[in-house]
Amino acid sequence: EKIRGEFYYRIFSQSFFFLIGEKATYDFLHPQSFWRNSYSYGVSTGIRFPEIGRIRGTLTVGYKKLIPRETTKRGFSGLTGNTSLQFRVWRTIFRLELSRDYPFSVWTNNIYFNYNRLGSGLSFYLSRNLRLDYNLSYGQLNYPEPFQVSGELIKRKDEQLYHTGAIVIRLKKNLGMGLQLTWWRWTSNLPGVNRDRIFFGAFVTQEF
């Protein structure tokens, strides 16, 4: 259950200042997850730039608080953010992404974890109908409750690293088709969690 209120104010021709407040109640259906039941309060503010223009995207910063109904469990309060911006200069588009949040955890001894991510990238138009993309993303996952590993208590910390490259061909107007290669590495201070993968795929985009 969630109650949400939003306020918007135009500051430029197509850009808006916004303020959002929300309250949420989380009730898990499975009896083994009842200990996760909790309340959440949050407020965020920022600027939303136009969908067409030299600067596009959203700049957001906020504050969030989680209160578990089971008093023996640790909640949290802290800053959050979700920023995704892109700037176009001649044939090149530069991208910047910043995010910070506290998602629910699937691990049995943690209600949530702290997730921080920083990403950047660029797109370069070789011609009117051909574009090259590259994106780099780094993320950290920090779990507040320690894990028992070989008789030792360890606070789990994970790191994620993504490298993504793509070539995109214009099909019609703003419609394009791309081929994408991604290298993904996940490392952790817990044994048996590390991953190293390469993915290849195709996609269709309406933002050529």
PDB file of N, CA and C in Angstrom, residues 66-113:
ATOM      1  N   LEU A  66      13.072   3.673   6.639  1.00  0.00           N
ATOM      2  CA  LEU A  66      12.364   2.395   6.742  1.00  0.00           C
ATOM      3  C   LEU A  66      12.279   1.991   8.208  1.00  0.00           C
ATOM      4  N   ILE A  67      11.074   1.656   8.661  1.00  0.00           N
ATOM      5  CA  ILE A  67      10.847   1.268  10.055  1.00  0.00           C
ATOM      6  C   ILE A  67      10.273  -0.144  10.083  1.00  0.00           C
ATOM      7  N   PRO A  68      11.067  -1.161  10.470  1.00  0.00           N
ATOM      8  CA  PRO A  68      10.539  -2.526  10.584  1.00  0.00           C
ATOM      9  C   PRO A  68       9.524  -2.620  11.718  1.00  0.00           C
ATOM     10  N   ARG A  69       8.484  -3.412  11.502  1.00  0.00           N
ATOM     11  CA  ARG A  69       7.501  -3.607  12.569  1.00  0.00           C
ATOM     12  C   ARG A  69       8.024  -4.541  13.644  1.00  0.00           C
ATOM     13  N   GLU A  70       8.980  -5.386  13.296  1.00  0.00           N
ATOM     14  CA  GLU A  70       9.631  -6.220  14.298  1.00  0.00           C
ATOM     15  C   GLU A  70      10.780  -5.416  14.898  1.00  0.00           C
ATOM     16  N   THR A  71      10.648  -5.053  16.153  1.00  0.00           N
ATOM     17  CA  THR A  71      11.555  -4.082  16.768  1.00  0.00           C
ATOM     18  C   THR A  71      12.985  -4.586  16.904  1.00  0.00           C
ATOM     19  N   THR A  72      13.203  -5.897  16.799  1.00  0.00           N
ATOM     20  CA  THR A  72      14.568  -6.414  16.905  1.00  0.00           C
ATOM     21  C   THR A  72      15.358  -6.224  15.609  1.00  0.00           C
ATOM     22  N   LYS A  73      14.682  -5.847  14.532  1.00  0.00           N
ATOM     23  CA  LYS A  73      15.355  -5.679  13.247  1.00  0.00           C
ATOM     24  C   LYS A  73      15.750  -4.224  13.035  1.00  0.00           C
ATOM     25  N   ARG A  74      16.867  -4.057  12.341  1.00  0.00           N
ATOM     26  CA  ARG A  74      17.414  -2.726  12.118  1.00  0.00           C
ATOM     27  C   ARG A  74      16.785  -2.080  10.875  1.00  0.00           C
ATOM     28  N   GLY A  75      16.311  -0.863  11.043  1.00  0.00           N
ATOM     29  CA  GLY A  75      15.817  -0.104   9.904  1.00  0.00           C
ATOM     30  C   GLY A  75      16.917   0.792   9.362  1.00  0.00           C
ATOM     31  N   PHE A  76      16.528   1.809   8.622  1.00  0.00           N
ATOM     32  CA  PHE A  76      17.523   2.717   8.084  1.00  0.00           C
ATOM     33  C   PHE A  76      16.899   4.077   7.835  1.00  0.00           C
ATOM     34  N   SER A  77      17.727   5.069   7.699  1.00  0.00           N
ATOM     35  CA  SER A  77      17.337   6.394   7.221  1.00  0.00           C
ATOM     36  C   SER A  77      18.554   6.992   6.545  1.00  0.00           C
ATOM     37  N   GLY A  78      18.348   7.597   5.383  1.00  0.00           N
ATOM     38  CA  GLY A  78      19.493   8.147   4.685  1.00  0.00           C
ATOM     39  C   GLY A  78      19.137   8.769   3.353  1.00  0.00           C
ATOM     40  N   LEU A  79      20.148   9.322   2.719  1.00  0.00           N
ATOM     41  CA  LEU A  79      19.976   9.987   1.436  1.00  0.00           C
ATOM     42  C   LEU A  79      19.751   8.979   0.319  1.00  0.00           C
ATOM     43  N   THR A  80      18.917   9.355  -0.636  1.00  0.00           N
ATOM     44  CA  THR A  80      18.697   8.574  -1.839  1.00  0.00           C
ATOM     45  C   THR A  80      18.874   9.494  -3.047  1.00  0.00           C
ATOM     46  N   GLY A  81      18.976   8.898  -4.199  1.00  0.00           N
ATOM     47  CA  GLY A  81      19.097   9.696  -5.407  1.00  0.00           C
ATOM     48  C   GLY A  81      18.938   8.837  -6.645  1.00  0.00           C
ATOM     49  N   ASN A  82      18.514   9.460  -7.717  1.00  0.00           N
ATOM     50  CA  ASN A  82      18.382   8.758  -8.985  1.00  0.00           C
ATOM     51  C   ASN A  82      18.518   9.784 -10.102  1.00  0.00           C
ATOM     52  N   THR A  83      19.736   9.931 -10.606  1.00  0.00           N
ATOM     53  CA  THR A  83      20.026  10.945 -11.610  1.00  0.00           C
ATOM     54  C   THR A  83      20.464  10.288 -12.910  1.00  0.00           C
ATOM     55  N   SER A  84      19.860  10.716 -13.996  1.00  0.00           N
ATOM     56  CA  SER A  84      20.211  10.222 -15.323  1.00  0.00           C
ATOM     57  C   SER A  84      20.182  11.409 -16.288  1.00  0.00           C
ATOM     58  N   LEU A  85      21.356  11.826 -16.740  1.00  0.00           N
ATOM     59  CA  LEU A  85      21.459  13.005 -17.606  1.00  0.00           C
ATOM     60  C   LEU A  85      22.261  12.673 -18.857  1.00  0.00           C
ATOM     61  N   GLN A  86      21.930  13.352 -19.949  1.00  0.00           N
ATOM     62  CA  GLN A  86      22.748  13.242 -21.144  1.00  0.00           C
ATOM     63  C   GLN A  86      22.893  14.604 -21.810  1.00  0.00           C
ATOM     64  N   PHE A  87      24.088  14.842 -22.366  1.00  0.00           N
ATOM     65  CA  PHE A  87      24.433  16.116 -22.991  1.00  0.00           C
ATOM     66  C   PHE A  87      24.901  15.833 -24.420  1.00  0.00           C
ATOM     67  N   ARG A  88      24.412  16.607 -25.363  1.00  0.00           N
ATOM     68  CA  ARG A  88      24.816  16.409 -26.754  1.00  0.00           C
ATOM     69  C   ARG A  88      25.707  17.553 -27.210  1.00  0.00           C
ATOM     70  N   VAL A  89      26.871  17.192 -27.767  1.00  0.00           N
ATOM     71  CA  VAL A  89      27.811  18.157 -28.331  1.00  0.00           C
ATOM     72  C   VAL A  89      28.198  17.656 -29.720  1.00  0.00           C
ATOM     73  N   TRP A  90      27.724  18.354 -30.747  1.00  0.00           N
ATOM     74  CA  TRP A  90      27.973  17.985 -32.139  1.00  0.00           C
ATOM     75  C   TRP A  90      27.516  16.553 -32.382  1.00  0.00           C
ATOM     76  N   ARG A  91      28.414  15.637 -32.722  1.00  0.00           N
ATOM     77  CA  ARG A  91      28.031  14.255 -33.034  1.00  0.00           C
ATOM     78  C   ARG A  91      28.087  13.330 -31.819  1.00  0.00           C
ATOM     79  N   THR A  92      28.408  13.865 -30.649  1.00  0.00           N
ATOM     80  CA  THR A  92      28.636  13.030 -29.472  1.00  0.00           C
ATOM     81  C   THR A  92      27.612  13.308 -28.382  1.00  0.00           C
ATOM     82  N   ILE A  93      27.098  12.239 -27.786  1.00  0.00           N
ATOM     83  CA  ILE A  93      26.207  12.331 -26.631  1.00  0.00           C
ATOM     84  C   ILE A  93      26.941  11.756 -25.418  1.00  0.00           C
ATOM     85  N   PHE A  94      27.037  12.544 -24.340  1.00  0.00           N
ATOM     86  CA  PHE A  94      27.656  12.106 -23.094  1.00  0.00           C
ATOM     87  C   PHE A  94      26.558  11.772 -22.083  1.00  0.00           C
ATOM     88  N   ARG A  95      26.738  10.663 -21.360  1.00  0.00           N
ATOM     89  CA  ARG A  95      25.743  10.230 -20.368  1.00  0.00           C
ATOM     90  C   ARG A  95      26.366  10.133 -18.975  1.00  0.00           C
ATOM     91  N   LEU A  96      25.560  10.463 -17.965  1.00  0.00           N
ATOM     92  CA  LEU A  96      25.963  10.351 -16.564  1.00  0.00           C
ATOM     93  C   LEU A  96      24.799   9.812 -15.755  1.00  0.00           C
ATOM     94  N   GLU A  97      25.057   8.779 -14.936  1.00  0.00           N
ATOM     95  CA  GLU A  97      24.023   8.192 -14.081  1.00  0.00           C
ATOM     96  C   GLU A  97      24.558   8.038 -12.659  1.00  0.00           C
ATOM     97  N   LEU A  98      23.744   8.448 -11.690  1.00  0.00           N
ATOM     98  CA  LEU A  98      24.055   8.295 -10.275  1.00  0.00           C
ATOM     99  C   LEU A  98      22.808   7.792  -9.566  1.00  0.00           C
ATOM    100  N   SER A  99      22.959   6.765  -8.754  1.00  0.00           N
ATOM    101  CA  SER A  99      21.793   6.270  -8.017  1.00  0.00           C
ATOM    102  C   SER A  99      22.217   5.749  -6.647  1.00  0.00           C
ATOM    103  N   ARG A 100      21.314   5.927  -5.694  1.00  0.00           N
ATOM    104  CA  ARG A 100      21.518   5.435  -4.330  1.00  0.00           C
ATOM    105  C   ARG A 100      20.152   5.071  -3.775  1.00  0.00           C
ATOM    106  N   ASP A 101      20.013   3.813  -3.282  1.00  0.00           N
ATOM    107  CA  ASP A 101      18.720   3.378  -2.770  1.00  0.00           C
ATOM    108  C   ASP A 101      18.939   2.254  -1.762  1.00  0.00           C
ATOM    109  N   TYR A 102      17.812   1.796  -1.170  1.00  0.00           N
ATOM    110  CA  TYR A 102      17.837   0.746  -0.157  1.00  0.00           C
ATOM    111  C   TYR A 102      16.805  -0.322  -0.527  1.00  0.00           C
ATOM    112  N   PRO A 103      17.072  -1.157  -1.535  1.00  0.00           N
ATOM    113  CA  PRO A 103      16.099  -2.180  -1.944  1.00  0.00           C
ATOM    114  C   PRO A 103      15.968  -3.283  -0.891  1.00  0.00           C
ATOM    115  N   PHE A 104      14.832  -3.994  -0.922  1.00  0.00           N
ATOM    116  CA  PHE A 104      14.670  -5.173  -0.076  1.00  0.00           C
ATOM    117  C   PHE A 104      15.651  -6.249  -0.519  1.00  0.00           C
ATOM    118  N   SER A 105      16.164  -6.996   0.448  1.00  0.00           N
ATOM    119  CA  SER A 105      17.133  -8.045   0.175  1.00  0.00           C
ATOM    120  C   SER A 105      16.446  -9.414   0.140  1.00  0.00           C
ATOM    121  N   VAL A 106      16.947 -10.302  -0.717  1.00  0.00           N
ATOM    122  CA  VAL A 106      16.418 -11.674  -0.767  1.00  0.00           C
ATOM    123  C   VAL A 106      17.106 -12.560   0.268  1.00  0.00           C
ATOM    124  N   TRP A 107      18.184 -12.078   0.879  1.00  0.00           N
ATOM    125  CA  TRP A 107      18.891 -12.869   1.876  1.00  0.00           C
ATOM    126  C   TRP A 107      18.101 -12.893   3.183  1.00  0.00           C
ATOM    127  N   THR A 108      18.097 -14.042   3.843  1.00  0.00           N
ATOM    128  CA  THR A 108      17.187 -14.266   4.968  1.00  0.00           C
ATOM    129  C   THR A 108      17.492 -13.413   6.190  1.00  0.00           C
ATOM    130  N   ASN A 109      18.717 -12.946   6.359  1.00  0.00           N
ATOM    131  CA  ASN A 109      19.038 -12.195   7.580  1.00  0.00           C
ATOM    132  C   ASN A 109      19.132 -10.690   7.359  1.00  0.00           C
ATOM    133  N   ASN A 110      18.776 -10.201   6.166  1.00  0.00           N
ATOM    134  CA  ASN A 110      18.815  -8.770   5.879  1.00  0.00           C
ATOM    135  C   ASN A 110      17.485  -8.314   5.277  1.00  0.00           C
ATOM    136  N   ILE A 111      16.896  -7.292   5.874  1.00  0.00           N
ATOM    137  CA  ILE A 111      15.678  -6.733   5.289  1.00  0.00           C
ATOM    138  C   ILE A 111      16.007  -5.979   4.011  1.00  0.00           C
ATOM    139  N   TYR A 112      17.122  -5.283   4.003  1.00  0.00           N
ATOM    140  CA  TYR A 112      17.468  -4.408   2.883  1.00  0.00           C
ATOM    141  C   TYR A 112      18.980  -4.401   2.701  1.00  0.00           C
ATOM    142  N   PHE A 113      19.440  -3.769   1.638  1.00  0.00           N
ATOM    143  CA  PHE A 113      20.856  -3.480   1.464  1.00  0.00           C
ATOM    144  C   PHE A 113      20.985  -2.096   0.848  1.00  0.00           C
TER     145      PHE A 113
END
